[in-house]
Coordinates of C-alpha atoms in Angstrom, one line a residue:
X113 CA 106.0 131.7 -25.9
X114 CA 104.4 133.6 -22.9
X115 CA 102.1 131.6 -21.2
X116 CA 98.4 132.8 -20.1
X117 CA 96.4 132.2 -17.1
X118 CA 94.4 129.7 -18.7
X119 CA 97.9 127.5 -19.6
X120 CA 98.2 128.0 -16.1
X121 CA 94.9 127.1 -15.1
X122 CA 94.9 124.2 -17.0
X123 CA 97.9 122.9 -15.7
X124 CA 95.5 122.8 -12.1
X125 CA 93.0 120.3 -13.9
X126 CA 93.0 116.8 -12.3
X127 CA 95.9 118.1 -10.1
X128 CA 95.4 117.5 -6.7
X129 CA 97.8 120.4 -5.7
X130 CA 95.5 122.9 -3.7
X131 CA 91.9 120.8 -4.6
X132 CA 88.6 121.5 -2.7
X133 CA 86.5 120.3 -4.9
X134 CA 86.0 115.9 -5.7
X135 CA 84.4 114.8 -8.6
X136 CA 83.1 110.8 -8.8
X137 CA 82.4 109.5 -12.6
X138 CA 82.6 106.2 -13.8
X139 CA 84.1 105.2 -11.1
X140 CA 87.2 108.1 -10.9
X141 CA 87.8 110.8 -9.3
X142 CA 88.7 114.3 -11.0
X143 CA 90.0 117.0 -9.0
X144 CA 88.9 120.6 -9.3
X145 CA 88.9 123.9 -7.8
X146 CA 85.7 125.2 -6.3
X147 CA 87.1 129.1 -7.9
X148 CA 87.1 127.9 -11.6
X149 CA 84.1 126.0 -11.7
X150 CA 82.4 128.8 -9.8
X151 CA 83.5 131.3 -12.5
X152 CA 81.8 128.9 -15.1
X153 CA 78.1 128.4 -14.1
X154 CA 75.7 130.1 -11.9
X155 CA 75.4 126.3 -10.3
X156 CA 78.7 125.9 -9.7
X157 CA 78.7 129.2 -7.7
X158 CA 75.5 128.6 -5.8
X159 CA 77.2 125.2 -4.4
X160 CA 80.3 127.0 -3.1
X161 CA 79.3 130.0 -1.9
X162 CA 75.4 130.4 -1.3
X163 CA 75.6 126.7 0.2
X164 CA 72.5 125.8 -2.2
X165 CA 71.9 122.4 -4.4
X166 CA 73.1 120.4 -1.7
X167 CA 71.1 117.2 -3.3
X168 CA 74.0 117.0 -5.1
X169 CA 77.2 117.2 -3.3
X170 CA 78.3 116.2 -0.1
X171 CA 80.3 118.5 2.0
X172 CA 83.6 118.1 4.3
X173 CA 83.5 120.8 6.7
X174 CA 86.5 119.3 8.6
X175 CA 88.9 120.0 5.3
X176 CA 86.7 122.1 3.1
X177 CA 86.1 120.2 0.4
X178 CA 83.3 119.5 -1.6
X179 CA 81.9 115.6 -3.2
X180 CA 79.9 115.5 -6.1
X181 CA 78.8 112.6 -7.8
X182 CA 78.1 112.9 -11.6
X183 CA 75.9 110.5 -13.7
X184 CA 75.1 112.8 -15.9
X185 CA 78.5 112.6 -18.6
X186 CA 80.9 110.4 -19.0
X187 CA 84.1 110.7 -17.7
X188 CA 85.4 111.7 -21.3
X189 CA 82.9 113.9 -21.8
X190 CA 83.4 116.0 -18.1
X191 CA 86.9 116.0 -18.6
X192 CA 86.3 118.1 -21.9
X193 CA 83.6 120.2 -20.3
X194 CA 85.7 120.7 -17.4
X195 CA 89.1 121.7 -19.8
X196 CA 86.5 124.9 -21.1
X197 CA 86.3 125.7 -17.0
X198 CA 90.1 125.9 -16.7
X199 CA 90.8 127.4 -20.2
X200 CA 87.6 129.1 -21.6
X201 CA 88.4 126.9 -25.0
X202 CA 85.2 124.6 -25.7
X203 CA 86.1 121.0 -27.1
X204 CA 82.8 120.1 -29.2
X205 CA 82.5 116.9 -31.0
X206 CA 79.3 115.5 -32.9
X207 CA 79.8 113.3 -29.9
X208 CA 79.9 115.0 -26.8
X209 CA 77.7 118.1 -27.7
X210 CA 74.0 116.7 -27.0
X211 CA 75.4 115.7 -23.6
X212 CA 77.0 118.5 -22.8
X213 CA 74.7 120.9 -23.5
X214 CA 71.8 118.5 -21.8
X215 CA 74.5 118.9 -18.6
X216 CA 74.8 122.6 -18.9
X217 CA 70.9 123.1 -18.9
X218 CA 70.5 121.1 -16.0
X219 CA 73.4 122.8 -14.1
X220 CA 73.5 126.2 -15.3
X221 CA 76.6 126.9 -17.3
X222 CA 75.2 129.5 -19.8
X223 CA 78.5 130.1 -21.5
X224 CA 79.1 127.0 -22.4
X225 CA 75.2 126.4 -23.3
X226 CA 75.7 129.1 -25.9
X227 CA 78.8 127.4 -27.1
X228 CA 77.0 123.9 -27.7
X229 CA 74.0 125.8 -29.2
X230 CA 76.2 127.1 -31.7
X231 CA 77.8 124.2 -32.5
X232 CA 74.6 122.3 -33.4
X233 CA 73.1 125.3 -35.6
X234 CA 76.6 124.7 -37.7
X235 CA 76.2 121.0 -37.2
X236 CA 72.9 119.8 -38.1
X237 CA 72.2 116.6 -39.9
X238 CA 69.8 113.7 -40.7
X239 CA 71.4 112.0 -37.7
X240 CA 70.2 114.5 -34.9
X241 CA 67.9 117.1 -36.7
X242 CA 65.3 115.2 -35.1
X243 CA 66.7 115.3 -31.7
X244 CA 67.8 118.7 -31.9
X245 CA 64.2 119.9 -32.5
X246 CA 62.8 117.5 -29.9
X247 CA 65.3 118.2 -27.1
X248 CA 66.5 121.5 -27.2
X249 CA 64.1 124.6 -26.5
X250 CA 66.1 127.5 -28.6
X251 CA 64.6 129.3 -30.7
X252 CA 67.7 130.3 -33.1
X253 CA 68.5 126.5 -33.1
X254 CA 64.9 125.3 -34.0
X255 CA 64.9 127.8 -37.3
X256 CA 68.2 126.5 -38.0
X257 CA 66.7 122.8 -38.2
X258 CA 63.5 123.4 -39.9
X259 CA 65.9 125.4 -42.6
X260 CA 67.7 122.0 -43.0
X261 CA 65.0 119.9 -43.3
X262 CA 63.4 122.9 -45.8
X263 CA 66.9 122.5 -48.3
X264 CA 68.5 119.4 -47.6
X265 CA 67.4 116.5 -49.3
X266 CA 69.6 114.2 -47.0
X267 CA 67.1 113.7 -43.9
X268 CA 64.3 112.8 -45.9
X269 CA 66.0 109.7 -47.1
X270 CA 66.6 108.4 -43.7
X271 CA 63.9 106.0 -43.3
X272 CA 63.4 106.4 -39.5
X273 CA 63.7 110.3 -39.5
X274 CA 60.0 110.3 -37.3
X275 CA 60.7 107.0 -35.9
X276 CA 60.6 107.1 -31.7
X277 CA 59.3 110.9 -31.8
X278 CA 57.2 112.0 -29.1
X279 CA 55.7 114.8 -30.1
X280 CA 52.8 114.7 -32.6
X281 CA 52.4 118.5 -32.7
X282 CA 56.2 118.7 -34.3
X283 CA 55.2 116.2 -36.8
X284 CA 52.7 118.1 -38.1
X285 CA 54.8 121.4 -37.7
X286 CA 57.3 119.3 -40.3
X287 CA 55.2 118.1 -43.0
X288 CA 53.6 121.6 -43.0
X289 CA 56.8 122.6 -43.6
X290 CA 56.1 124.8 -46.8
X291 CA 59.2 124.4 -49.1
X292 CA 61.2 120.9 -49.0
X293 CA 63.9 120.2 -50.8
X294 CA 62.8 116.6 -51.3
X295 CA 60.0 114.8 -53.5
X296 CA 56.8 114.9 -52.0
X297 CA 57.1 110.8 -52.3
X298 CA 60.0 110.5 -49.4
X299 CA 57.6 113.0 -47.1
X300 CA 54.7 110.1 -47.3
X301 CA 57.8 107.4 -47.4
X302 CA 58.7 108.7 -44.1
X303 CA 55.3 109.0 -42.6
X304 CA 54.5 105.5 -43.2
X305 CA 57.0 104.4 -41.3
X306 CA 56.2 106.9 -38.4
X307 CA 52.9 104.8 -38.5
X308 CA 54.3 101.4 -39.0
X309 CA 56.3 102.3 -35.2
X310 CA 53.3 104.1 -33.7
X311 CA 51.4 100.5 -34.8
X312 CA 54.0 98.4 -32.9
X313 CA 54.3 100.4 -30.1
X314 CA 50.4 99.9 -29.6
X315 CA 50.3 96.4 -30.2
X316 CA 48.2 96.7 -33.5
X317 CA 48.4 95.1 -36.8
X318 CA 50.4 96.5 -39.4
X319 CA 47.5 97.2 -42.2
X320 CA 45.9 99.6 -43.9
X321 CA 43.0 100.4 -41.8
X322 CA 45.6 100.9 -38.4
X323 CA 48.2 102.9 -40.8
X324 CA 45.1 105.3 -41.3
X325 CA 43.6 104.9 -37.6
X326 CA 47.1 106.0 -36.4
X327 CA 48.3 109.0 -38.8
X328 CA 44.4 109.9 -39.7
X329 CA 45.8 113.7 -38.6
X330 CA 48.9 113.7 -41.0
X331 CA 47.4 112.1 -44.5
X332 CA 45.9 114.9 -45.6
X333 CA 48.7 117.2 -45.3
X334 CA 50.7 115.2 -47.9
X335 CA 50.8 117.0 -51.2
X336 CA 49.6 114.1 -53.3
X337 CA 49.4 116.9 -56.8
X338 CA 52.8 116.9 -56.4
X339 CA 53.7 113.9 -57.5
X340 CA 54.4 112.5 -60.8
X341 CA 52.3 109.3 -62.4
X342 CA 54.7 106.7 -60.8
X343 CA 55.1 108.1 -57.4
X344 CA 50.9 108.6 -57.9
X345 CA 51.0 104.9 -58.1
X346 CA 53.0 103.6 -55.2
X347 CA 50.5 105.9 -52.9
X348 CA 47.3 104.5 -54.3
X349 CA 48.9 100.9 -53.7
X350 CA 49.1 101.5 -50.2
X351 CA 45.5 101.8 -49.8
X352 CA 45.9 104.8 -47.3
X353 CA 43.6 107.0 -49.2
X354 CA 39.7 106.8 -50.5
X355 CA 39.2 106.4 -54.3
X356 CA 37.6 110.7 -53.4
X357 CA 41.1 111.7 -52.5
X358 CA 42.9 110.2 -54.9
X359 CA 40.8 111.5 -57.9
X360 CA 40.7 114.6 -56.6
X361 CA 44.8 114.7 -56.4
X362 CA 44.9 113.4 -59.9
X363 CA 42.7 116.4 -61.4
X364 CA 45.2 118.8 -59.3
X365 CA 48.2 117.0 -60.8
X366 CA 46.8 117.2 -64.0
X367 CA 46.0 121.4 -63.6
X368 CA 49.7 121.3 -62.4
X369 CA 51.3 119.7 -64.9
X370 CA 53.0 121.6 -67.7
X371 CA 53.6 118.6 -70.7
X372 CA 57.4 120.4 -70.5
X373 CA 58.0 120.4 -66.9
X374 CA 57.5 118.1 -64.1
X375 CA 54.5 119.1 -61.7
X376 CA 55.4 122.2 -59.4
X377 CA 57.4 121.1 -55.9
X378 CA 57.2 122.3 -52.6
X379 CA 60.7 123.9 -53.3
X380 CA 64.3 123.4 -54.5
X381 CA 64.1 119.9 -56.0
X382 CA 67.1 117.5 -55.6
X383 CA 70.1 118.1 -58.4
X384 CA 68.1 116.8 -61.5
X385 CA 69.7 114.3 -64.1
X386 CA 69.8 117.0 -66.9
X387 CA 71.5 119.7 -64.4
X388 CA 73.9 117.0 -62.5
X389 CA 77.8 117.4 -63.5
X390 CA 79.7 114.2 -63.8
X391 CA 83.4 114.0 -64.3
X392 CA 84.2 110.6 -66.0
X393 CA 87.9 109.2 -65.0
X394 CA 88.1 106.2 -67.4
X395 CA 91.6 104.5 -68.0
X396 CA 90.2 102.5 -71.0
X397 CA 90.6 102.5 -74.8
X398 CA 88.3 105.2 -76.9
X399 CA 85.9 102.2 -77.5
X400 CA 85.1 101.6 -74.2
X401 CA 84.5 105.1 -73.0
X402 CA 82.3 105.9 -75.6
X403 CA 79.6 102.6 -74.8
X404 CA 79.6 103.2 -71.2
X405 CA 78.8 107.6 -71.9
X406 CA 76.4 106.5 -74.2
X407 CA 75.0 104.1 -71.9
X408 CA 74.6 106.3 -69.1
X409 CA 73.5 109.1 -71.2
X410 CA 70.5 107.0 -72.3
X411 CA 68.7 107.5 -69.0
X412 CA 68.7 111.0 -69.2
X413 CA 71.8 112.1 -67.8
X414 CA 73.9 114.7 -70.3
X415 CA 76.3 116.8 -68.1
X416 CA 79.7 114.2 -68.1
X417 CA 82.9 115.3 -68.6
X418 CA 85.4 112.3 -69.9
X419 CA 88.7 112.5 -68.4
X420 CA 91.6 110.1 -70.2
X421 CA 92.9 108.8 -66.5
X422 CA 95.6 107.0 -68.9
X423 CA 97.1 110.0 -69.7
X424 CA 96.3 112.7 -66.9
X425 CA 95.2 112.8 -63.4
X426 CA 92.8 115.7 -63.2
X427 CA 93.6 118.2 -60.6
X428 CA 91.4 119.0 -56.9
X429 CA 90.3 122.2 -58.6
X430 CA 88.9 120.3 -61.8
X431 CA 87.1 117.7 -59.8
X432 CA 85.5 120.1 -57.8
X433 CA 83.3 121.7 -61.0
X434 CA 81.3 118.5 -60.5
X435 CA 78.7 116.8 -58.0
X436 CA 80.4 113.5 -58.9
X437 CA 83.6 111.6 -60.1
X438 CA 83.0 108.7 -61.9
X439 CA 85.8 105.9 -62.0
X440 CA 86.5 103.0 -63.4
X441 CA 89.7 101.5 -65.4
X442 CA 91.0 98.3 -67.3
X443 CA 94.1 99.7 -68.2
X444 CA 96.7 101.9 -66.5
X445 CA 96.3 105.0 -64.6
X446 CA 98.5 107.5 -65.1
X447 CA 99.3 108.0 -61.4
X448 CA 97.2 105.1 -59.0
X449 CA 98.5 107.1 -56.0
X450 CA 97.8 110.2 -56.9
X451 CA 93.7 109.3 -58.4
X452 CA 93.3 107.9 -54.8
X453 CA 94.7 111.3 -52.5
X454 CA 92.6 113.7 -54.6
X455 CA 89.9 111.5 -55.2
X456 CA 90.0 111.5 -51.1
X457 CA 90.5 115.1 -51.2
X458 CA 87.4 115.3 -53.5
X459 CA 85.4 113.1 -50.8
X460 CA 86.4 115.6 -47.7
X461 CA 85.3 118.5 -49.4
X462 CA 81.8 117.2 -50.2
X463 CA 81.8 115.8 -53.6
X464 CA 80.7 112.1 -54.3
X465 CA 82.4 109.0 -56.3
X466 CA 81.3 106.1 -57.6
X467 CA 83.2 103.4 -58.5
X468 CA 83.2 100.5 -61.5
X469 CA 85.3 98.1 -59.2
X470 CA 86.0 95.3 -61.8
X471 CA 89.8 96.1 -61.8
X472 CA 89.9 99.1 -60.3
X473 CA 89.8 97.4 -56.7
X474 CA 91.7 94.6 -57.8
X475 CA 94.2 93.3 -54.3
X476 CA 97.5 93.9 -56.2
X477 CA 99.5 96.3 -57.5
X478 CA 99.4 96.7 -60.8
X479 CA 98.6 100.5 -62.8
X480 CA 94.9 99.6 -63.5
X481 CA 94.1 99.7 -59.6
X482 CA 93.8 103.0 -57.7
X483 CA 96.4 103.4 -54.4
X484 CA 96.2 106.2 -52.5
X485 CA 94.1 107.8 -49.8
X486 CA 91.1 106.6 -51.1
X487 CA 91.4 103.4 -50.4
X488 CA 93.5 103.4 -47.4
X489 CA 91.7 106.2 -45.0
X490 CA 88.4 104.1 -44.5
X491 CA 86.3 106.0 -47.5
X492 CA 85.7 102.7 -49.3
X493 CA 82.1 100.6 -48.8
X494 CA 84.1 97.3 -50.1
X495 CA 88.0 95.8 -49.7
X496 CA 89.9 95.2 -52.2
X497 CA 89.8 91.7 -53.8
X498 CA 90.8 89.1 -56.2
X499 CA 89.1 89.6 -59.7
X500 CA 86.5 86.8 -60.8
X501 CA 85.0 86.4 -64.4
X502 CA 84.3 83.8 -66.8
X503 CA 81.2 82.3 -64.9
X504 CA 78.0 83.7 -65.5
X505 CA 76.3 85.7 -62.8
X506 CA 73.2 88.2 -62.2
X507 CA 71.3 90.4 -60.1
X508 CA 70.7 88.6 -56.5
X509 CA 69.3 89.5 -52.9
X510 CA 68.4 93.3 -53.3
X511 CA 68.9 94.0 -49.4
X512 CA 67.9 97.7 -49.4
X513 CA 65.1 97.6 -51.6
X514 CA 64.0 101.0 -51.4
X515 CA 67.3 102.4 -52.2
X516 CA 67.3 104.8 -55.0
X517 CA 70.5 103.0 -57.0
X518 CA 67.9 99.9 -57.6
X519 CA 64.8 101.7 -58.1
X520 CA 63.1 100.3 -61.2
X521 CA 66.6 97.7 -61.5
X522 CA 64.6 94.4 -62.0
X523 CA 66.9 92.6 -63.8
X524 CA 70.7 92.4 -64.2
X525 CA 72.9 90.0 -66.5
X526 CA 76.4 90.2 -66.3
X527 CA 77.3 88.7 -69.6
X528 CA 80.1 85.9 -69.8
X529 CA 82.6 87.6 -68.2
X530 CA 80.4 88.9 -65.4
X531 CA 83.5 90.7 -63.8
X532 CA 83.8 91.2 -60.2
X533 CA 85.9 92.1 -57.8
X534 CA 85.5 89.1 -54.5
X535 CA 85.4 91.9 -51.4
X536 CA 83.9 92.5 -48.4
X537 CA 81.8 95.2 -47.1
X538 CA 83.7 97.3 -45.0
X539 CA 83.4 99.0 -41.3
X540 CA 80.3 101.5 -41.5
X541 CA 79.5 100.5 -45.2
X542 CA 75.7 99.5 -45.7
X543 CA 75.4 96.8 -48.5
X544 CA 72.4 97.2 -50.7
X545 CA 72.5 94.1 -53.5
X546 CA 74.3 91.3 -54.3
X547 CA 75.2 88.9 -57.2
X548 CA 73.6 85.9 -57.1
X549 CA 76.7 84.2 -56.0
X550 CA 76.4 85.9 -52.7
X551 CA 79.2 88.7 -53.7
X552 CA 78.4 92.3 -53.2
X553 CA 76.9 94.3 -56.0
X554 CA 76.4 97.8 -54.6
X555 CA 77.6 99.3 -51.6
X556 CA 77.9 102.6 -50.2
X557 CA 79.6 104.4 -47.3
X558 CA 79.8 107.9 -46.0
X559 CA 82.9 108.2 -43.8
X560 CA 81.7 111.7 -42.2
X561 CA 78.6 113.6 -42.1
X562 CA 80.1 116.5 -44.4
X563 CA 81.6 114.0 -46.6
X564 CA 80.2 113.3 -50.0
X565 CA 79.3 109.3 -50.4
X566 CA 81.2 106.8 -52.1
X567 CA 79.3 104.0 -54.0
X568 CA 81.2 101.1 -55.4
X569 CA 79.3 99.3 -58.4
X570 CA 81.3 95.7 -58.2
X571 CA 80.8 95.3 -61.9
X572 CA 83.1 96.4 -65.4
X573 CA 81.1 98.8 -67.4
X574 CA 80.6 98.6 -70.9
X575 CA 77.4 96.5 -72.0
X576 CA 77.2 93.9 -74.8
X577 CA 77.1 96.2 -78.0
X578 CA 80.8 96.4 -76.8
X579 CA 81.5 92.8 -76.8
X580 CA 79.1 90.5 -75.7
X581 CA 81.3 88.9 -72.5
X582 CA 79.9 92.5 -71.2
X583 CA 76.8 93.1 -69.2
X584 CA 73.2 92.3 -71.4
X585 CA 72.8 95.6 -72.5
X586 CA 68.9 94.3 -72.8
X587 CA 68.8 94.5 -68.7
X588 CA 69.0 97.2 -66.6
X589 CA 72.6 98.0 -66.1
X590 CA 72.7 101.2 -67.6
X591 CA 69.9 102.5 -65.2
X592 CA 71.8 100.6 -62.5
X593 CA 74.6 103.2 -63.1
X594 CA 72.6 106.2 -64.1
X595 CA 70.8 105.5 -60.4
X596 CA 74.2 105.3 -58.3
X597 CA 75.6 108.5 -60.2
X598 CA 72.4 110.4 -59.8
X599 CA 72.2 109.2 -56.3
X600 CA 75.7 110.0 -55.3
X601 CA 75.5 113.4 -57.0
X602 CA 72.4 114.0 -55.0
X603 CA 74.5 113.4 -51.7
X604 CA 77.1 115.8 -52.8
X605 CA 77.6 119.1 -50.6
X606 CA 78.9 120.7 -53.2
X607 CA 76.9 124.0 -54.4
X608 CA 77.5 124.4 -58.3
X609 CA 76.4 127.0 -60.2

């Protein structure tokens, strides 16, 4: 193949051949050409040939070269910057792109400001919506982030989405935000914790009366008629309002609320139980499948579709008709390796899974545990492990206790068997209960921010009406897995009709 100018060109990078131009980062020295970089910026071109900026260069008259020191990137991150001068091919990563577009403001390098602009509009997420909006002045961008945070349910469940930010007018701009795709609960969740920081960073108590001192400008623009009875409740506990305000929000709910519908939202609700598709992979006898559908389906959850996983492996295309995959086995699968590659293919193209470990994840080989991708490209929240049963265990330590897999989960009773699989959170995982041996109960992990979550229930399925060695079906298991399903399909980026 022919090569371009810009093969040739980036043959020059770091090449001291022909150099004029020194570049000190981290302690190392890049070599450049004052004619590329000067073709890449207006900066770049005022240092070379208008001899202005000179607060940050040094220059060598003696052998024309010029000295700049650069604090401003690391040396990874100048190299890539520096490979667009030479080739005119940007190399943008979730995390390079804040800095280098930060850089290319400072230093004028429009292109290449453009090119990281773009970049974010296609790359927003919980992670950096808040720093976008904050840091970067562009108006295309800024409508691109207040759209996420109108349809995405995603940032609203970050707890610290406000947390650190600087500017109270964007704070209000946010909550008046007129369509979220989010319960008007996780707006006031994540206000109170704007206030909770606003409180530390003042050195004040962390009490009602400061909560109210601090966001007095921000209460009133929570939509309290919104809400449903419970979610009415948890706000009146926190003592934020007067007894006024909160009758006066009840009436409204009540002149909202059709006895057939929940109370109107401030736009496209999360993925509701009734509308969620779940495709149930269970290697297991007819028995078994049928208690743990009729289980889940108790909680209001009606869209599953079972899938024998002794028999068949369903395809990528068949998985993809659903917000969630549901697995779980106790006997054999008809292909471990191949329910692990599309069930990681499944993951990467935004769908969700949540899995029963108790066998599933056992540490050996057998048919009944899954191989595959899935389990060996970093997607799982918790290793594989040695099954334990036979000694009776329970709910434990709830460590995320706001988490939406144990909301309303008060009690949990794993029968005489009380199967589990002994693993260990993983890298990146987040662990959200245990047993009350200590062993992990629920875990989560999203391996990248397009991904779809995987949840790993560490328990075997079917209640007692199965067999009584099962979980007490007079606890709150099936709610426990009705929660993680609902919650994973909620995390899906899938967009089903």
């Amino acid at each position: 193949m022919d090569q371009t100018i810009y093969d040739v060109f980036k043959g020059l990078l770091n090449n001291k051949d022909m150099h004029d131009v020194v570049l000190k980062v981290d302690g190392s020295t890049i070599y450049a050409h004052s004619l590329v970089l000067a073709s890449s910026g207006e900066f770049w071109k005022q240092c070379f040939y208008e001899g202005k900026n000179k607060d940050f260069y040094s220059f060598d008259s003696k052998n024309q070269k010029w000295t700049f020191e650069i604090s401003d990137l690391s040396k990874a991150h100048l190299m890539d910057l520096l490979e667009f001068c030479y080739t005119r091919v940007p190399k943008l990563r979730d995390d390079n792109v804040v800095r280098t577009f930060k850089f290319c403001e400072k230093f004028p390098m429009e292109v290449m400001k453009n090119h990281c602009g773009e970049f974010l509009a296609k790359n927003i997420t919980e992670n950096n919506v808040m720093e976008i909006l904050q840091e970067f002045k562009v108006k295309s961008l800024e409508e691109q982030a207040f759209k996420f945070l109108a349809e995405d349910v995603a940032p609203w469940k970050k707890k610290d989405l406000f947390v650190g930010c600087q500017d109270p007018e964007l704070i209000t701009k946010i909550i008046k935000i007129e369509q979220i795709g989010a319960p008007e609960l996780f707006v006031f969740r994540r206000l109170v914790e704007y206030g909770k920081d606003l409180c530390k960073k003042e050195g004040m108590e962390e009490n009602p009366e400061n909560l109210k001192s601090v966001l007095g400008d921000y209460l009133p623009l929570i939509r309290l008629d919104l809400m449903t009875r419970k979610e009415f409740s948890e706000i009146s506990k926190t003592m934020l309002y007067t007894i006024e305000q909160l009758c006066d929000a009840s009436f409204k709910t009540l002149s909202n609320f059709d006895c057939k519908k929940h109370p109107i939202s401030r736009g496209p609700p999360i993925i509701q139980k009734e509308r969620m598709k779940i495709l149930h992979m269970s290697a297991n006898g007819q028995d078994w499948c049928e208690n743990t559908k009729k289980s889940i389906m108790s909680t209001g959850i009606s869209q599953i579709t079972m899938i024998n996983a002794e028999t068949q492996t369903p395809t990528l295309e068949e998985m993809l008709k659903h917000h969630v995959v549901w697995v779980n086995s106790c006997r054999s699968f008809h292909n471990p390796q191949e329910v692990g590659d599309r069930l990681a293919s499944f993951v990467e193209a935004g769908g969700s899974v949540v899995i029963c470990a108790a066998h599933t994840l056992r540490n050996d080989n057998a048919k009944w545990v899954m191989q595959g991708r899935l389990t060996t490209g970093g997607f799982l929240p918790m290793s594989k492990g040695a099954l334990k049963q036979g000694k009776r265990s329970k709910l434990g330590a709830i460590i995320q206790k706001e988490h939406l897999i144990v909301e309303n989960v008060k009690k949990f009773e794993g029968g005489r068997f009380s199967s589990r699989i002994l693993g260990q959170p993983t890298e990146g995982a987040e662990l959200i209960a245990k047993w009350s041996d200590g062993t992990p109960l629920i875990l989560e992990k999203k391996k990248g921010e397009r991904y779809g979550v995987v949840v790993v229930l560490n328990i075997r399925p079917p209640n007692s009406d199965l067999d009584r060695k099962y979980w007490n079906k007079k606890t709150d298991g099936a709610l426990m897995i009705a929660n993680a399903v609902e919650y994973a399909g909620g995390e899906s980026k899938l967009k089903l009709d």
